[in-house]
PDB file of C-alpha atoms in Angstrom:
ATOM      1  CA  UNK A   1      53.874 -87.839  27.459  1.00 49.00           C
ATOM      2  CA  UNK A   2      52.401 -84.557  28.624  1.00 61.00           C
ATOM      3  CA  UNK A   3      51.318 -81.933  26.122  1.00 71.00           C
ATOM      4  CA  UNK A   4      53.778 -79.070  25.601  1.00 76.00           C
ATOM      5  CA  UNK A   5      52.092 -75.672  25.934  1.00 81.00           C
ATOM      6  CA  UNK A   6      53.520 -72.995  23.669  1.00 83.00           C
ATOM      7  CA  UNK A   7      52.563 -70.039  21.497  1.00 84.00           C
ATOM      8  CA  UNK A   8      53.875 -69.381  18.014  1.00 84.00           C
ATOM      9  CA  UNK A   9      54.882 -65.695  17.875  1.00 88.00           C
ATOM     10  CA  UNK A  10      55.947 -65.307  14.242  1.00 87.00           C
ATOM     11  CA  UNK A  11      58.565 -65.718  11.509  1.00 87.00           C
ATOM     12  CA  UNK A  12      61.262 -63.309  10.317  1.00 90.00           C
ATOM     13  CA  UNK A  13      63.272 -63.877   7.113  1.00 89.00           C
ATOM     14  CA  UNK A  14      67.021 -63.409   7.543  1.00 91.00           C
ATOM     15  CA  UNK A  15      68.232 -63.666   3.945  1.00 90.00           C
ATOM     16  CA  UNK A  16      69.401 -66.186   1.361  1.00 89.00           C
ATOM     17  CA  UNK A  17      71.572 -66.719  -1.663  1.00 89.00           C
ATOM     18  CA  UNK A  18      72.804 -68.996  -4.423  1.00 84.00           C
ATOM     19  CA  UNK A  19      75.266 -71.819  -3.758  1.00 81.00           C
ATOM     20  CA  UNK A  20      78.068 -72.833  -6.137  1.00 79.00           C
ATOM     21  CA  UNK A  21      76.010 -75.901  -7.076  1.00 74.00           C
ATOM     22  CA  UNK A  22      73.183 -73.657  -8.292  1.00 75.00           C
ATOM     23  CA  UNK A  23      70.885 -74.507  -5.385  1.00 80.00           C
ATOM     24  CA  UNK A  24      69.095 -71.645  -3.661  1.00 85.00           C
ATOM     25  CA  UNK A  25      68.927 -71.249   0.090  1.00 87.00           C
ATOM     26  CA  UNK A  26      67.375 -68.971   2.664  1.00 88.00           C
ATOM     27  CA  UNK A  27      67.304 -68.650   6.463  1.00 91.00           C
ATOM     28  CA  UNK A  28      64.453 -67.581   8.664  1.00 90.00           C
ATOM     29  CA  UNK A  29      63.888 -67.124  12.373  1.00 91.00           C
ATOM     30  CA  UNK A  30      60.817 -68.365  14.207  1.00 87.00           C
ATOM     31  CA  UNK A  31      59.894 -67.242  17.714  1.00 89.00           C
ATOM     32  CA  UNK A  32      57.989 -69.309  20.250  1.00 88.00           C
ATOM     33  CA  UNK A  33      56.881 -68.819  23.839  1.00 89.00           C
ATOM     34  CA  UNK A  34      57.126 -71.945  25.983  1.00 87.00           C
ATOM     35  CA  UNK A  35      55.003 -72.229  29.112  1.00 87.00           C
ATOM     36  CA  UNK A  36      57.804 -74.061  30.940  1.00 84.00           C
ATOM     37  CA  UNK A  37      61.531 -74.019  30.286  1.00 82.00           C
ATOM     38  CA  UNK A  38      61.604 -77.708  31.300  1.00 82.00           C
ATOM     39  CA  UNK A  39      59.742 -78.500  28.056  1.00 82.00           C
ATOM     40  CA  UNK A  40      62.601 -77.206  25.886  1.00 81.00           C
ATOM     41  CA  UNK A  41      64.352 -80.578  25.186  1.00 80.00           C
ATOM     42  CA  UNK A  42      61.067 -82.227  24.199  1.00 77.00           C
ATOM     43  CA  UNK A  43      60.014 -79.220  22.152  1.00 78.00           C
ATOM     44  CA  UNK A  44      63.211 -79.362  20.063  1.00 76.00           C
ATOM     45  CA  UNK A  45      62.687 -83.064  19.335  1.00 69.00           C
ATOM     46  CA  UNK A  46      59.853 -82.367  16.879  1.00 62.00           C
ATOM     47  CA  UNK A  47      60.537 -78.791  15.799  1.00 69.00           C
ATOM     48  CA  UNK A  48      61.388 -78.199  12.108  1.00 65.00           C
ATOM     49  CA  UNK A  49      62.654 -81.715  11.217  1.00 69.00           C
ATOM     50  CA  UNK A  50      65.381 -81.915   8.591  1.00 74.00           C
ATOM     51  CA  UNK A  51      63.971 -82.728   5.163  1.00 73.00           C
ATOM     52  CA  UNK A  52      60.521 -81.242   5.712  1.00 78.00           C
ATOM     53  CA  UNK A  53      59.159 -79.182   2.844  1.00 77.00           C
ATOM     54  CA  UNK A  54      58.575 -75.530   3.783  1.00 78.00           C
ATOM     55  CA  UNK A  55      58.039 -73.828   0.428  1.00 74.00           C
ATOM     56  CA  UNK A  56      56.816 -75.246  -2.910  1.00 68.00           C
ATOM     57  CA  UNK A  57      57.702 -72.618  -5.525  1.00 70.00           C
ATOM     58  CA  UNK A  58      60.457 -73.743  -5.831  1.00 72.00           C
ATOM     59  CA  UNK A  59      60.510 -76.598  -3.280  1.00 76.00           C
ATOM     60  CA  UNK A  60      62.731 -75.663  -0.339  1.00 83.00           C
ATOM     61  CA  UNK A  61      63.508 -78.240   2.325  1.00 83.00           C
ATOM     62  CA  UNK A  62      64.831 -77.748   5.839  1.00 86.00           C
ATOM     63  CA  UNK A  63      68.540 -78.552   6.050  1.00 85.00           C
ATOM     64  CA  UNK A  64      69.130 -77.644   9.694  1.00 86.00           C
ATOM     65  CA  UNK A  65      67.565 -75.826  12.626  1.00 86.00           C
ATOM     66  CA  UNK A  66      69.063 -74.570  15.868  1.00 86.00           C
ATOM     67  CA  UNK A  67      68.252 -72.369  18.847  1.00 86.00           C
ATOM     68  CA  UNK A  68      69.544 -68.824  18.396  1.00 86.00           C
ATOM     69  CA  UNK A  69      68.403 -67.280  21.673  1.00 88.00           C
ATOM     70  CA  UNK A  70      66.660 -68.293  24.883  1.00 87.00           C
ATOM     71  CA  UNK A  71      65.317 -65.637  27.192  1.00 88.00           C
ATOM     72  CA  UNK A  72      65.577 -65.731  30.943  1.00 87.00           C
ATOM     73  CA  UNK A  73      62.513 -67.424  32.475  1.00 85.00           C
ATOM     74  CA  UNK A  74      59.785 -64.999  33.466  1.00 87.00           C
ATOM     75  CA  UNK A  75      58.243 -65.106  36.979  1.00 86.00           C
ATOM     76  CA  UNK A  76      55.547 -67.414  35.653  1.00 86.00           C
ATOM     77  CA  UNK A  77      58.203 -69.779  34.165  1.00 84.00           C
ATOM     78  CA  UNK A  78      57.645 -68.870  30.497  1.00 89.00           C
ATOM     79  CA  UNK A  79      60.609 -68.455  28.110  1.00 89.00           C
ATOM     80  CA  UNK A  80      60.988 -67.007  24.615  1.00 91.00           C
ATOM     81  CA  UNK A  81      62.841 -69.092  22.019  1.00 88.00           C
ATOM     82  CA  UNK A  82      64.300 -67.850  18.735  1.00 90.00           C
ATOM     83  CA  UNK A  83      64.879 -70.753  16.291  1.00 88.00           C
ATOM     84  CA  UNK A  84      67.075 -70.391  13.189  1.00 90.00           C
ATOM     85  CA  UNK A  85      66.029 -72.586  10.249  1.00 89.00           C
ATOM     86  CA  UNK A  86      68.227 -73.105   7.156  1.00 91.00           C
ATOM     87  CA  UNK A  87      66.471 -74.238   3.954  1.00 88.00           C
ATOM     88  CA  UNK A  88      67.702 -75.061   0.455  1.00 87.00           C
ATOM     89  CA  UNK A  89      66.516 -76.358  -2.883  1.00 82.00           C
ATOM     90  CA  UNK A  90      67.908 -79.619  -4.251  1.00 72.00           C
ATOM     91  CA  UNK A  91      68.634 -78.653  -7.847  1.00 60.00           C
ATOM     92  CA  UNK A  92      65.982 -80.714  -9.613  1.00 58.00           C
ATOM     93  CA  UNK A  93      65.423 -77.892 -12.062  1.00 54.00           C
ATOM     94  CA  UNK A  94      61.665 -77.869 -11.505  1.00 56.00           C
ATOM     95  CA  UNK A  95      59.389 -75.500  -9.647  1.00 62.00           C
ATOM     96  CA  UNK A  96      57.388 -78.395  -8.288  1.00 70.00           C
ATOM     97  CA  UNK A  97      58.498 -81.564  -6.561  1.00 78.00           C
ATOM     98  CA  UNK A  98      56.419 -84.671  -7.244  1.00 84.00           C
ATOM     99  CA  UNK A  99      55.920 -87.785  -5.155  1.00 87.00           C
ATOM    100  CA  UNK A 100      56.246 -91.368  -6.394  1.00 91.00           C
ATOM    101  CA  UNK A 101      52.640 -91.283  -7.632  1.00 90.00           C
ATOM    102  CA  UNK A 102      53.197 -88.115  -9.679  1.00 88.00           C
ATOM    103  CA  UNK A 103      51.359 -85.787  -7.285  1.00 88.00           C
ATOM    104  CA  UNK A 104      52.879 -82.487  -6.073  1.00 83.00           C
ATOM    105  CA  UNK A 105      54.679 -82.858  -2.759  1.00 82.00           C
ATOM    106  CA  UNK A 106      53.226 -80.868   0.132  1.00 79.00           C
ATOM    107  CA  UNK A 107      53.923 -80.557   3.842  1.00 77.00           C
ATOM    108  CA  UNK A 108      51.503 -83.468   4.328  1.00 82.00           C
ATOM    109  CA  UNK A 109      53.259 -85.920   1.989  1.00 86.00           C
ATOM    110  CA  UNK A 110      54.608 -88.867   4.047  1.00 90.00           C
ATOM    111  CA  UNK A 111      58.353 -89.526   3.717  1.00 90.00           C
ATOM    112  CA  UNK A 112      57.907 -92.921   2.014  1.00 93.00           C
ATOM    113  CA  UNK A 113      56.062 -91.302  -0.898  1.00 93.00           C
ATOM    114  CA  UNK A 114      58.841 -88.780  -1.558  1.00 89.00           C
ATOM    115  CA  UNK A 115      61.344 -89.495  -4.292  1.00 90.00           C
ATOM    116  CA  UNK A 116      65.008 -90.287  -3.710  1.00 91.00           C
ATOM    117  CA  UNK A 117      67.168 -87.526  -2.290  1.00 86.00           C
ATOM    118  CA  UNK A 118      70.906 -86.820  -2.086  1.00 86.00           C
ATOM    119  CA  UNK A 119      71.336 -88.410  -5.513  1.00 89.00           C
ATOM    120  CA  UNK A 120      74.950 -88.503  -6.662  1.00 91.00           C
ATOM    121  CA  UNK A 121      76.701 -90.291  -9.527  1.00 91.00           C
ATOM    122  CA  UNK A 122      80.476 -90.212  -9.907  1.00 92.00           C
ATOM    123  CA  UNK A 123      83.130 -91.959 -11.990  1.00 89.00           C
ATOM    124  CA  UNK A 124      85.651 -94.284 -10.366  1.00 86.00           C
ATOM    125  CA  UNK A 125      88.543 -96.338 -11.678  1.00 79.00           C
ATOM    126  CA  UNK A 126      89.241-100.028 -11.169  1.00 75.00           C
ATOM    127  CA  UNK A 127      92.602-101.720 -11.706  1.00 78.00           C
ATOM    128  CA  UNK A 128      92.527-105.108 -13.393  1.00 75.00           C
ATOM    129  CA  UNK A 129      94.682-107.403 -15.512  1.00 78.00           C
ATOM    130  CA  UNK A 130      94.528-106.755 -19.244  1.00 79.00           C
ATOM    131  CA  UNK A 131      93.052-109.617 -21.271  1.00 77.00           C
ATOM    132  CA  UNK A 132      92.709-108.004 -24.714  1.00 82.00           C
ATOM    133  CA  UNK A 133      94.272-105.329 -26.887  1.00 87.00           C
ATOM    134  CA  UNK A 134      93.079-103.248 -29.861  1.00 88.00           C
ATOM    135  CA  UNK A 135      95.781-103.377 -32.593  1.00 86.00           C
ATOM    136  CA  UNK A 136      96.580-100.062 -34.289  1.00 87.00           C
ATOM    137  CA  UNK A 137      95.179-101.308 -37.587  1.00 87.00           C
ATOM    138  CA  UNK A 138      91.975-102.838 -36.239  1.00 85.00           C
ATOM    139  CA  UNK A 139      88.923-101.870 -34.217  1.00 86.00           C
ATOM    140  CA  UNK A 140      88.401-105.460 -33.110  1.00 88.00           C
ATOM    141  CA  UNK A 141      90.104-106.635 -29.912  1.00 86.00           C
ATOM    142  CA  UNK A 142      92.658-109.419 -29.924  1.00 84.00           C
ATOM    143  CA  UNK A 143      93.978-111.579 -27.062  1.00 79.00           C
ATOM    144  CA  UNK A 144      96.657-109.803 -25.033  1.00 81.00           C
ATOM    145  CA  UNK A 145      99.543-112.036 -26.163  1.00 76.00           C
ATOM    146  CA  UNK A 146     102.917-111.653 -27.769  1.00 78.00           C
ATOM    147  CA  UNK A 147     103.599-112.958 -31.275  1.00 74.00           C
ATOM    148  CA  UNK A 148     104.670-116.318 -29.836  1.00 70.00           C
ATOM    149  CA  UNK A 149     101.229-116.763 -28.294  1.00 68.00           C
ATOM    150  CA  UNK A 150     102.324-116.217 -24.691  1.00 69.00           C
ATOM    151  CA  UNK A 151      99.937-114.174 -22.528  1.00 73.00           C
ATOM    152  CA  UNK A 152     101.339-110.773 -21.607  1.00 80.00           C
ATOM    153  CA  UNK A 153     100.996-109.250 -18.146  1.00 80.00           C
ATOM    154  CA  UNK A 154      99.794-105.663 -17.629  1.00 84.00           C
ATOM    155  CA  UNK A 155      97.474-103.789 -15.262  1.00 83.00           C
ATOM    156  CA  UNK A 156      94.979-101.325 -16.676  1.00 80.00           C
ATOM    157  CA  UNK A 157      92.443 -98.873 -15.213  1.00 78.00           C
ATOM    158  CA  UNK A 158      88.842 -99.203 -16.302  1.00 79.00           C
ATOM    159  CA  UNK A 159      86.018 -96.727 -15.782  1.00 82.00           C
ATOM    160  CA  UNK A 160      83.141 -97.639 -13.469  1.00 92.00           C
ATOM    161  CA  UNK A 161      80.448 -95.482 -11.847  1.00 94.00           C
ATOM    162  CA  UNK A 162      79.116 -95.046  -8.337  1.00 95.00           C
ATOM    163  CA  UNK A 163      75.476 -94.159  -7.717  1.00 96.00           C
ATOM    164  CA  UNK A 164      74.281 -93.186  -4.236  1.00 96.00           C
ATOM    165  CA  UNK A 165      71.011 -91.830  -2.886  1.00 95.00           C
ATOM    166  CA  UNK A 166      68.665 -91.853   0.099  1.00 94.00           C
ATOM    167  CA  UNK A 167      65.041 -92.939   0.158  1.00 95.00           C
ATOM    168  CA  UNK A 168      62.390 -93.766   2.722  1.00 94.00           C
ATOM    169  CA  UNK A 169      60.155 -96.782   3.276  1.00 96.00           C
ATOM    170  CA  UNK A 170      57.191 -97.129   5.573  1.00 95.00           C
ATOM    171  CA  UNK A 171      58.917-100.169   7.094  1.00 93.00           C
ATOM    172  CA  UNK A 172      62.047-102.207   6.408  1.00 93.00           C
ATOM    173  CA  UNK A 173      64.092-104.915   8.069  1.00 92.00           C
ATOM    174  CA  UNK A 174      67.289-103.797   9.839  1.00 91.00           C
ATOM    175  CA  UNK A 175      68.803-107.035   8.498  1.00 94.00           C
ATOM    176  CA  UNK A 176      69.088-105.336   5.089  1.00 95.00           C
ATOM    177  CA  UNK A 177      72.274-103.663   6.356  1.00 94.00           C
ATOM    178  CA  UNK A 178      74.148-106.985   6.462  1.00 95.00           C
ATOM    179  CA  UNK A 179      72.183-109.063   3.951  1.00 95.00           C
ATOM    180  CA  UNK A 180      72.766-107.005   0.815  1.00 97.00           C
ATOM    181  CA  UNK A 181      76.210-105.334   0.732  1.00 96.00           C
ATOM    182  CA  UNK A 182      78.503-106.725  -1.973  1.00 96.00           C
ATOM    183  CA  UNK A 183      75.734-108.589  -3.731  1.00 97.00           C
ATOM    184  CA  UNK A 184      74.668-108.012  -7.314  1.00 97.00           C
ATOM    185  CA  UNK A 185      71.173-107.869  -8.800  1.00 97.00           C
ATOM    186  CA  UNK A 186      69.806-111.263  -9.778  1.00 96.00           C
ATOM    187  CA  UNK A 187      67.196-109.762 -12.116  1.00 96.00           C
ATOM    188  CA  UNK A 188      67.045-106.679 -14.380  1.00 96.00           C
ATOM    189  CA  UNK A 189      66.172-103.554 -12.388  1.00 96.00           C
ATOM    190  CA  UNK A 190      65.397 -99.864 -12.864  1.00 96.00           C
ATOM    191  CA  UNK A 191      67.035 -97.296 -10.575  1.00 96.00           C
ATOM    192  CA  UNK A 192      65.924 -93.652 -10.820  1.00 94.00           C
ATOM    193  CA  UNK A 193      64.961 -94.138 -14.460  1.00 92.00           C
ATOM    194  CA  UNK A 194      68.171 -96.013 -15.348  1.00 94.00           C
ATOM    195  CA  UNK A 195      67.727 -99.601 -16.572  1.00 95.00           C
ATOM    196  CA  UNK A 196      70.322-102.230 -15.698  1.00 96.00           C
ATOM    197  CA  UNK A 197      70.563-105.857 -16.817  1.00 96.00           C
ATOM    198  CA  UNK A 198      70.899-108.742 -14.381  1.00 96.00           C
ATOM    199  CA  UNK A 199      74.237-108.582 -12.546  1.00 96.00           C
ATOM    200  CA  UNK A 200      74.741-105.021 -13.731  1.00 95.00           C
ATOM    201  CA  UNK A 201      75.024-103.251 -10.355  1.00 97.00           C
ATOM    202  CA  UNK A 202      76.656-104.114  -7.043  1.00 97.00           C
ATOM    203  CA  UNK A 203      75.562-102.806  -3.645  1.00 97.00           C
ATOM    204  CA  UNK A 204      78.662-101.389  -1.943  1.00 96.00           C
ATOM    205  CA  UNK A 205      77.063-100.052   1.227  1.00 96.00           C
ATOM    206  CA  UNK A 206      73.613 -99.887   2.788  1.00 97.00           C
ATOM    207  CA  UNK A 207      72.420 -98.371   6.059  1.00 95.00           C
ATOM    208  CA  UNK A 208      69.000 -98.549   7.693  1.00 95.00           C
ATOM    209  CA  UNK A 209      67.954 -95.780  10.082  1.00 92.00           C
ATOM    210  CA  UNK A 210      64.536 -95.470  11.767  1.00 90.00           C
ATOM    211  CA  UNK A 211      62.976 -92.008  11.514  1.00 84.00           C
ATOM    212  CA  UNK A 212      60.132 -90.247  13.258  1.00 81.00           C
ATOM    213  CA  UNK A 213      58.277 -86.968  12.700  1.00 78.00           C
ATOM    214  CA  UNK A 214      56.161 -85.489  15.478  1.00 70.00           C
ATOM    215  CA  UNK A 215      53.183 -83.177  15.564  1.00 66.00           C
ATOM    216  CA  UNK A 216      53.283 -79.967  17.641  1.00 57.00           C
ATOM    217  CA  UNK A 217      51.377 -81.774  20.418  1.00 56.00           C
ATOM    218  CA  UNK A 218      54.329 -84.248  20.579  1.00 56.00           C
ATOM    219  CA  UNK A 219      52.213 -87.013  19.073  1.00 66.00           C
ATOM    220  CA  UNK A 220      53.807 -89.145  16.357  1.00 77.00           C
ATOM    221  CA  UNK A 221      53.111 -87.844  12.869  1.00 80.00           C
ATOM    222  CA  UNK A 222      55.014 -90.468  10.850  1.00 87.00           C
ATOM    223  CA  UNK A 223      57.257 -93.419  11.599  1.00 90.00           C
ATOM    224  CA  UNK A 224      59.417 -94.499   8.691  1.00 93.00           C
ATOM    225  CA  UNK A 225      62.794 -95.994   7.749  1.00 94.00           C
ATOM    226  CA  UNK A 226      65.487 -94.095   5.871  1.00 93.00           C
ATOM    227  CA  UNK A 227      67.843 -96.114   3.670  1.00 96.00           C
ATOM    228  CA  UNK A 228      71.172 -94.756   2.411  1.00 96.00           C
ATOM    229  CA  UNK A 229      72.577 -96.902  -0.369  1.00 97.00           C
ATOM    230  CA  UNK A 230      75.550 -96.855  -2.742  1.00 97.00           C
ATOM    231  CA  UNK A 231      75.950 -98.918  -5.909  1.00 97.00           C
ATOM    232  CA  UNK A 232      78.932 -99.738  -8.088  1.00 96.00           C
ATOM    233  CA  UNK A 233      77.987 -99.870 -11.771  1.00 95.00           C
ATOM    234  CA  UNK A 234      80.054-101.816 -14.293  1.00 94.00           C
ATOM    235  CA  UNK A 235      79.196-101.039 -17.946  1.00 90.00           C
ATOM    236  CA  UNK A 236      80.253-104.588 -18.851  1.00 90.00           C
ATOM    237  CA  UNK A 237      78.322-106.156 -15.975  1.00 92.00           C
ATOM    238  CA  UNK A 238      79.720-108.288 -13.186  1.00 93.00           C
ATOM    239  CA  UNK A 239      79.782-111.481 -15.252  1.00 93.00           C
ATOM    240  CA  UNK A 240      83.433-111.832 -16.223  1.00 89.00           C
ATOM    241  CA  UNK A 241      85.559-114.187 -18.320  1.00 86.00           C
ATOM    242  CA  UNK A 242      88.252-115.919 -16.319  1.00 86.00           C
ATOM    243  CA  UNK A 243      91.119-117.768 -17.998  1.00 85.00           C
ATOM    244  CA  UNK A 244      90.638-121.530 -17.712  1.00 92.00           C
ATOM    245  CA  UNK A 245      94.303-122.282 -17.058  1.00 92.00           C
ATOM    246  CA  UNK A 246      96.302-124.512 -14.746  1.00 92.00           C
ATOM    247  CA  UNK A 247      99.318-126.753 -14.273  1.00 92.00           C
ATOM    248  CA  UNK A 248      97.284-129.816 -13.207  1.00 92.00           C
ATOM    249  CA  UNK A 249      94.591-131.983 -14.791  1.00 91.00           C
ATOM    250  CA  UNK A 250      91.821-134.179 -13.429  1.00 90.00           C
ATOM    251  CA  UNK A 251      92.251-137.940 -13.628  1.00 86.00           C
ATOM    252  CA  UNK A 252      90.366-140.939 -12.330  1.00 85.00           C
ATOM    253  CA  UNK A 253      92.846-141.025  -9.458  1.00 83.00           C
ATOM    254  CA  UNK A 254      92.360-137.343  -8.651  1.00 87.00           C
ATOM    255  CA  UNK A 255      94.223-134.115  -9.465  1.00 90.00           C
ATOM    256  CA  UNK A 256      97.670-134.645 -11.005  1.00 90.00           C
ATOM    257  CA  UNK A 257     100.429-132.352 -12.171  1.00 92.00           C
ATOM    258  CA  UNK A 258     100.786-131.741 -15.915  1.00 93.00           C
ATOM    259  CA  UNK A 259     103.790-133.181 -17.750  1.00 92.00           C
ATOM    260  CA  UNK A 260     104.937-132.751 -21.332  1.00 93.00           C
ATOM    261  CA  UNK A 261     107.141-134.964 -23.502  1.00 93.00           C
ATOM    262  CA  UNK A 262     108.083-135.812 -27.079  1.00 92.00           C
ATOM    263  CA  UNK A 263     110.015-132.553 -27.397  1.00 88.00           C
ATOM    264  CA  UNK A 264     107.224-130.635 -25.711  1.00 84.00           C
ATOM    265  CA  UNK A 265     104.497-131.682 -28.136  1.00 88.00           C
ATOM    266  CA  UNK A 266     102.491-134.013 -25.888  1.00 91.00           C
ATOM    267  CA  UNK A 267     100.818-133.248 -22.550  1.00 93.00           C
ATOM    268  CA  UNK A 268      99.135-135.250 -19.836  1.00 90.00           C
ATOM    269  CA  UNK A 269      99.461-136.662 -16.331  1.00 89.00           C
ATOM    270  CA  UNK A 270     102.614-138.329 -15.043  1.00 88.00           C
ATOM    271  CA  UNK A 271     100.977-141.738 -15.517  1.00 88.00           C
ATOM    272  CA  UNK A 272     100.267-140.873 -19.157  1.00 90.00           C
ATOM    273  CA  UNK A 273     103.881-139.887 -19.588  1.00 90.00           C
ATOM    274  CA  UNK A 274     105.117-143.211 -18.155  1.00 90.00           C
ATOM    275  CA  UNK A 275     102.763-145.121 -20.437  1.00 90.00           C
ATOM    276  CA  UNK A 276     103.967-143.185 -23.504  1.00 90.00           C
ATOM    277  CA  UNK A 277     107.416-144.774 -23.530  1.00 89.00           C
ATOM    278  CA  UNK A 278     109.228-141.447 -23.961  1.00 92.00           C
ATOM    279  CA  UNK A 279     112.072-140.451 -21.672  1.00 90.00           C
ATOM    280  CA  UNK A 280     112.229-136.660 -22.185  1.00 91.00           C
ATOM    281  CA  UNK A 281     109.321-135.690 -19.973  1.00 91.00           C
ATOM    282  CA  UNK A 282     109.254-132.808 -17.483  1.00 93.00           C
ATOM    283  CA  UNK A 283     106.735-131.031 -15.307  1.00 92.00           C
ATOM    284  CA  UNK A 284     104.819-128.109 -16.795  1.00 92.00           C
ATOM    285  CA  UNK A 285     105.629-124.911 -14.899  1.00 90.00           C
ATOM    286  CA  UNK A 286     103.675-122.349 -16.912  1.00 88.00           C
ATOM    287  CA  UNK A 287      99.845-122.506 -16.710  1.00 91.00           C
ATOM    288  CA  UNK A 288      98.214-123.853 -19.868  1.00 91.00           C
ATOM    289  CA  UNK A 289      94.638-123.578 -21.111  1.00 92.00           C
ATOM    290  CA  UNK A 290      92.616-126.657 -20.204  1.00 93.00           C
ATOM    291  CA  UNK A 291      89.700-128.109 -22.123  1.00 92.00           C
ATOM    292  CA  UNK A 292      86.160-127.931 -20.729  1.00 90.00           C
ATOM    293  CA  UNK A 293      86.496-131.309 -18.992  1.00 90.00           C
ATOM    294  CA  UNK A 294      89.659-130.288 -17.141  1.00 91.00           C
ATOM    295  CA  UNK A 295      91.247-133.640 -18.036  1.00 90.00           C
ATOM    296  CA  UNK A 296      93.304-132.458 -21.030  1.00 91.00           C
ATOM    297  CA  UNK A 297      95.016-129.331 -22.236  1.00 93.00           C
ATOM    298  CA  UNK A 298      93.330-127.256 -24.913  1.00 92.00           C
ATOM    299  CA  UNK A 299      94.585-128.163 -28.410  1.00 91.00           C
ATOM    300  CA  UNK A 300      97.286-126.211 -30.242  1.00 88.00           C
ATOM    301  CA  UNK A 301      97.012-124.856 -33.793  1.00 84.00           C
ATOM    302  CA  UNK A 302      99.611-125.226 -36.549  1.00 82.00           C
ATOM    303  CA  UNK A 303     101.473-122.184 -35.233  1.00 77.00           C
ATOM    304  CA  UNK A 304     101.791-123.639 -31.771  1.00 78.00           C
ATOM    305  CA  UNK A 305      99.153-121.345 -30.245  1.00 80.00           C
ATOM    306  CA  UNK A 306      96.682-122.853 -27.810  1.00 85.00           C
ATOM    307  CA  UNK A 307      92.949-122.440 -28.239  1.00 87.00           C
ATOM    308  CA  UNK A 308      91.844-120.211 -25.373  1.00 85.00           C
ATOM    309  CA  UNK A 309      89.172-121.446 -22.978  1.00 90.00           C
ATOM    310  CA  UNK A 310      87.399-119.261 -20.463  1.00 89.00           C
ATOM    311  CA  UNK A 311      85.140-119.649 -17.458  1.00 90.00           C
ATOM    312  CA  UNK A 312      82.339-117.053 -17.393  1.00 91.00           C
ATOM    313  CA  UNK A 313      80.567-116.121 -14.192  1.00 93.00           C
ATOM    314  CA  UNK A 314      80.194-113.674 -11.306  1.00 93.00           C
ATOM    315  CA  UNK A 315      82.287-113.763  -8.137  1.00 93.00           C
ATOM    316  CA  UNK A 316      79.580-111.769  -6.284  1.00 95.00           C
ATOM    317  CA  UNK A 317      76.421-113.499  -5.102  1.00 96.00           C
ATOM    318  CA  UNK A 318      73.323-112.564  -7.155  1.00 96.00           C
ATOM    319  CA  UNK A 319      70.408-111.591  -4.907  1.00 97.00           C
ATOM    320  CA  UNK A 320      66.772-110.614  -5.236  1.00 97.00           C
ATOM    321  CA  UNK A 321      66.642-106.830  -4.754  1.00 97.00           C
ATOM    322  CA  UNK A 322      62.820-106.578  -4.800  1.00 96.00           C
ATOM    323  CA  UNK A 323      62.467-106.513  -0.939  1.00 96.00           C
ATOM    324  CA  UNK A 324      64.432-103.234  -0.968  1.00 97.00           C
ATOM    325  CA  UNK A 325      61.704-101.439  -2.941  1.00 96.00           C
ATOM    326  CA  UNK A 326      64.349 -99.396  -4.756  1.00 96.00           C
ATOM    327  CA  UNK A 327      62.932 -96.199  -6.331  1.00 95.00           C
ATOM    328  CA  UNK A 328      62.413 -96.518 -10.068  1.00 94.00           C
ATOM    329  CA  UNK A 329      61.736 -92.836 -10.820  1.00 90.00           C
ATOM    330  CA  UNK A 330      63.814 -89.733 -10.192  1.00 85.00           C
TER     331      UNK A 330
END
């Protein structure tokens, strides 16, 4: 690639203000003289890249840049460009921005040493089936059943959180974009100073985008990878208790439908019913709790209530998040 010949003519501040979020912003205009108008597309490719630090007290970063004016080419082919640059702070509440090693960020800090940006945490609701209830006279939950011991049906909304941010790595596999979504953390992790147990967060979306910064001579300054990621956080974790219920049991001959007999007091397979000698048997239509072997129903107490059995686990695949090099500090 040929070198672009240009002269920097100066900077003029256009003004600024305070956004509703509390972030400060300002605009300035920079003027350049290009030796050839044909160099304009290449010149814009490396000029004022978004995200570059332009002022440290407080740290302002470029949000956008665009051409305001282009003069008519002179007889010698030169043109004058006026570039508008929009900058803003990011609301960290500090007059210095530090890199991942704790050093102040400067214009020469590579993108992969900068801390996470575009950090956002919001509350979201999830609808699920109720499994427990807090009686008015107790602070301890009880099974969500009626007084006869039959499970009640109701949908409830439960509060979860979403955490999203962007960060840069020196290199990363593009396969991350399809390998990690809707997987949960296999091991405890720390995200931006927040500690989560194993299976405590779920990756909802992840994108991988190559980035490049150029020097004024059009040479490559930095090559890096930008990752945009969003997590779903469940305060109770993604290990859940699932009711161990069914209308069939395992037998030596395979899966068989549950029957009950002796005025509804005995349960088992159809073969067990035939061997019992009773003649009042019928198929079980309502799911019952099974024991841990799956071959018998869970026992009943003196009030006719079944002992509940549950299967605990995660329906999302646990994965090793360490290859993502997720930022631990904010």
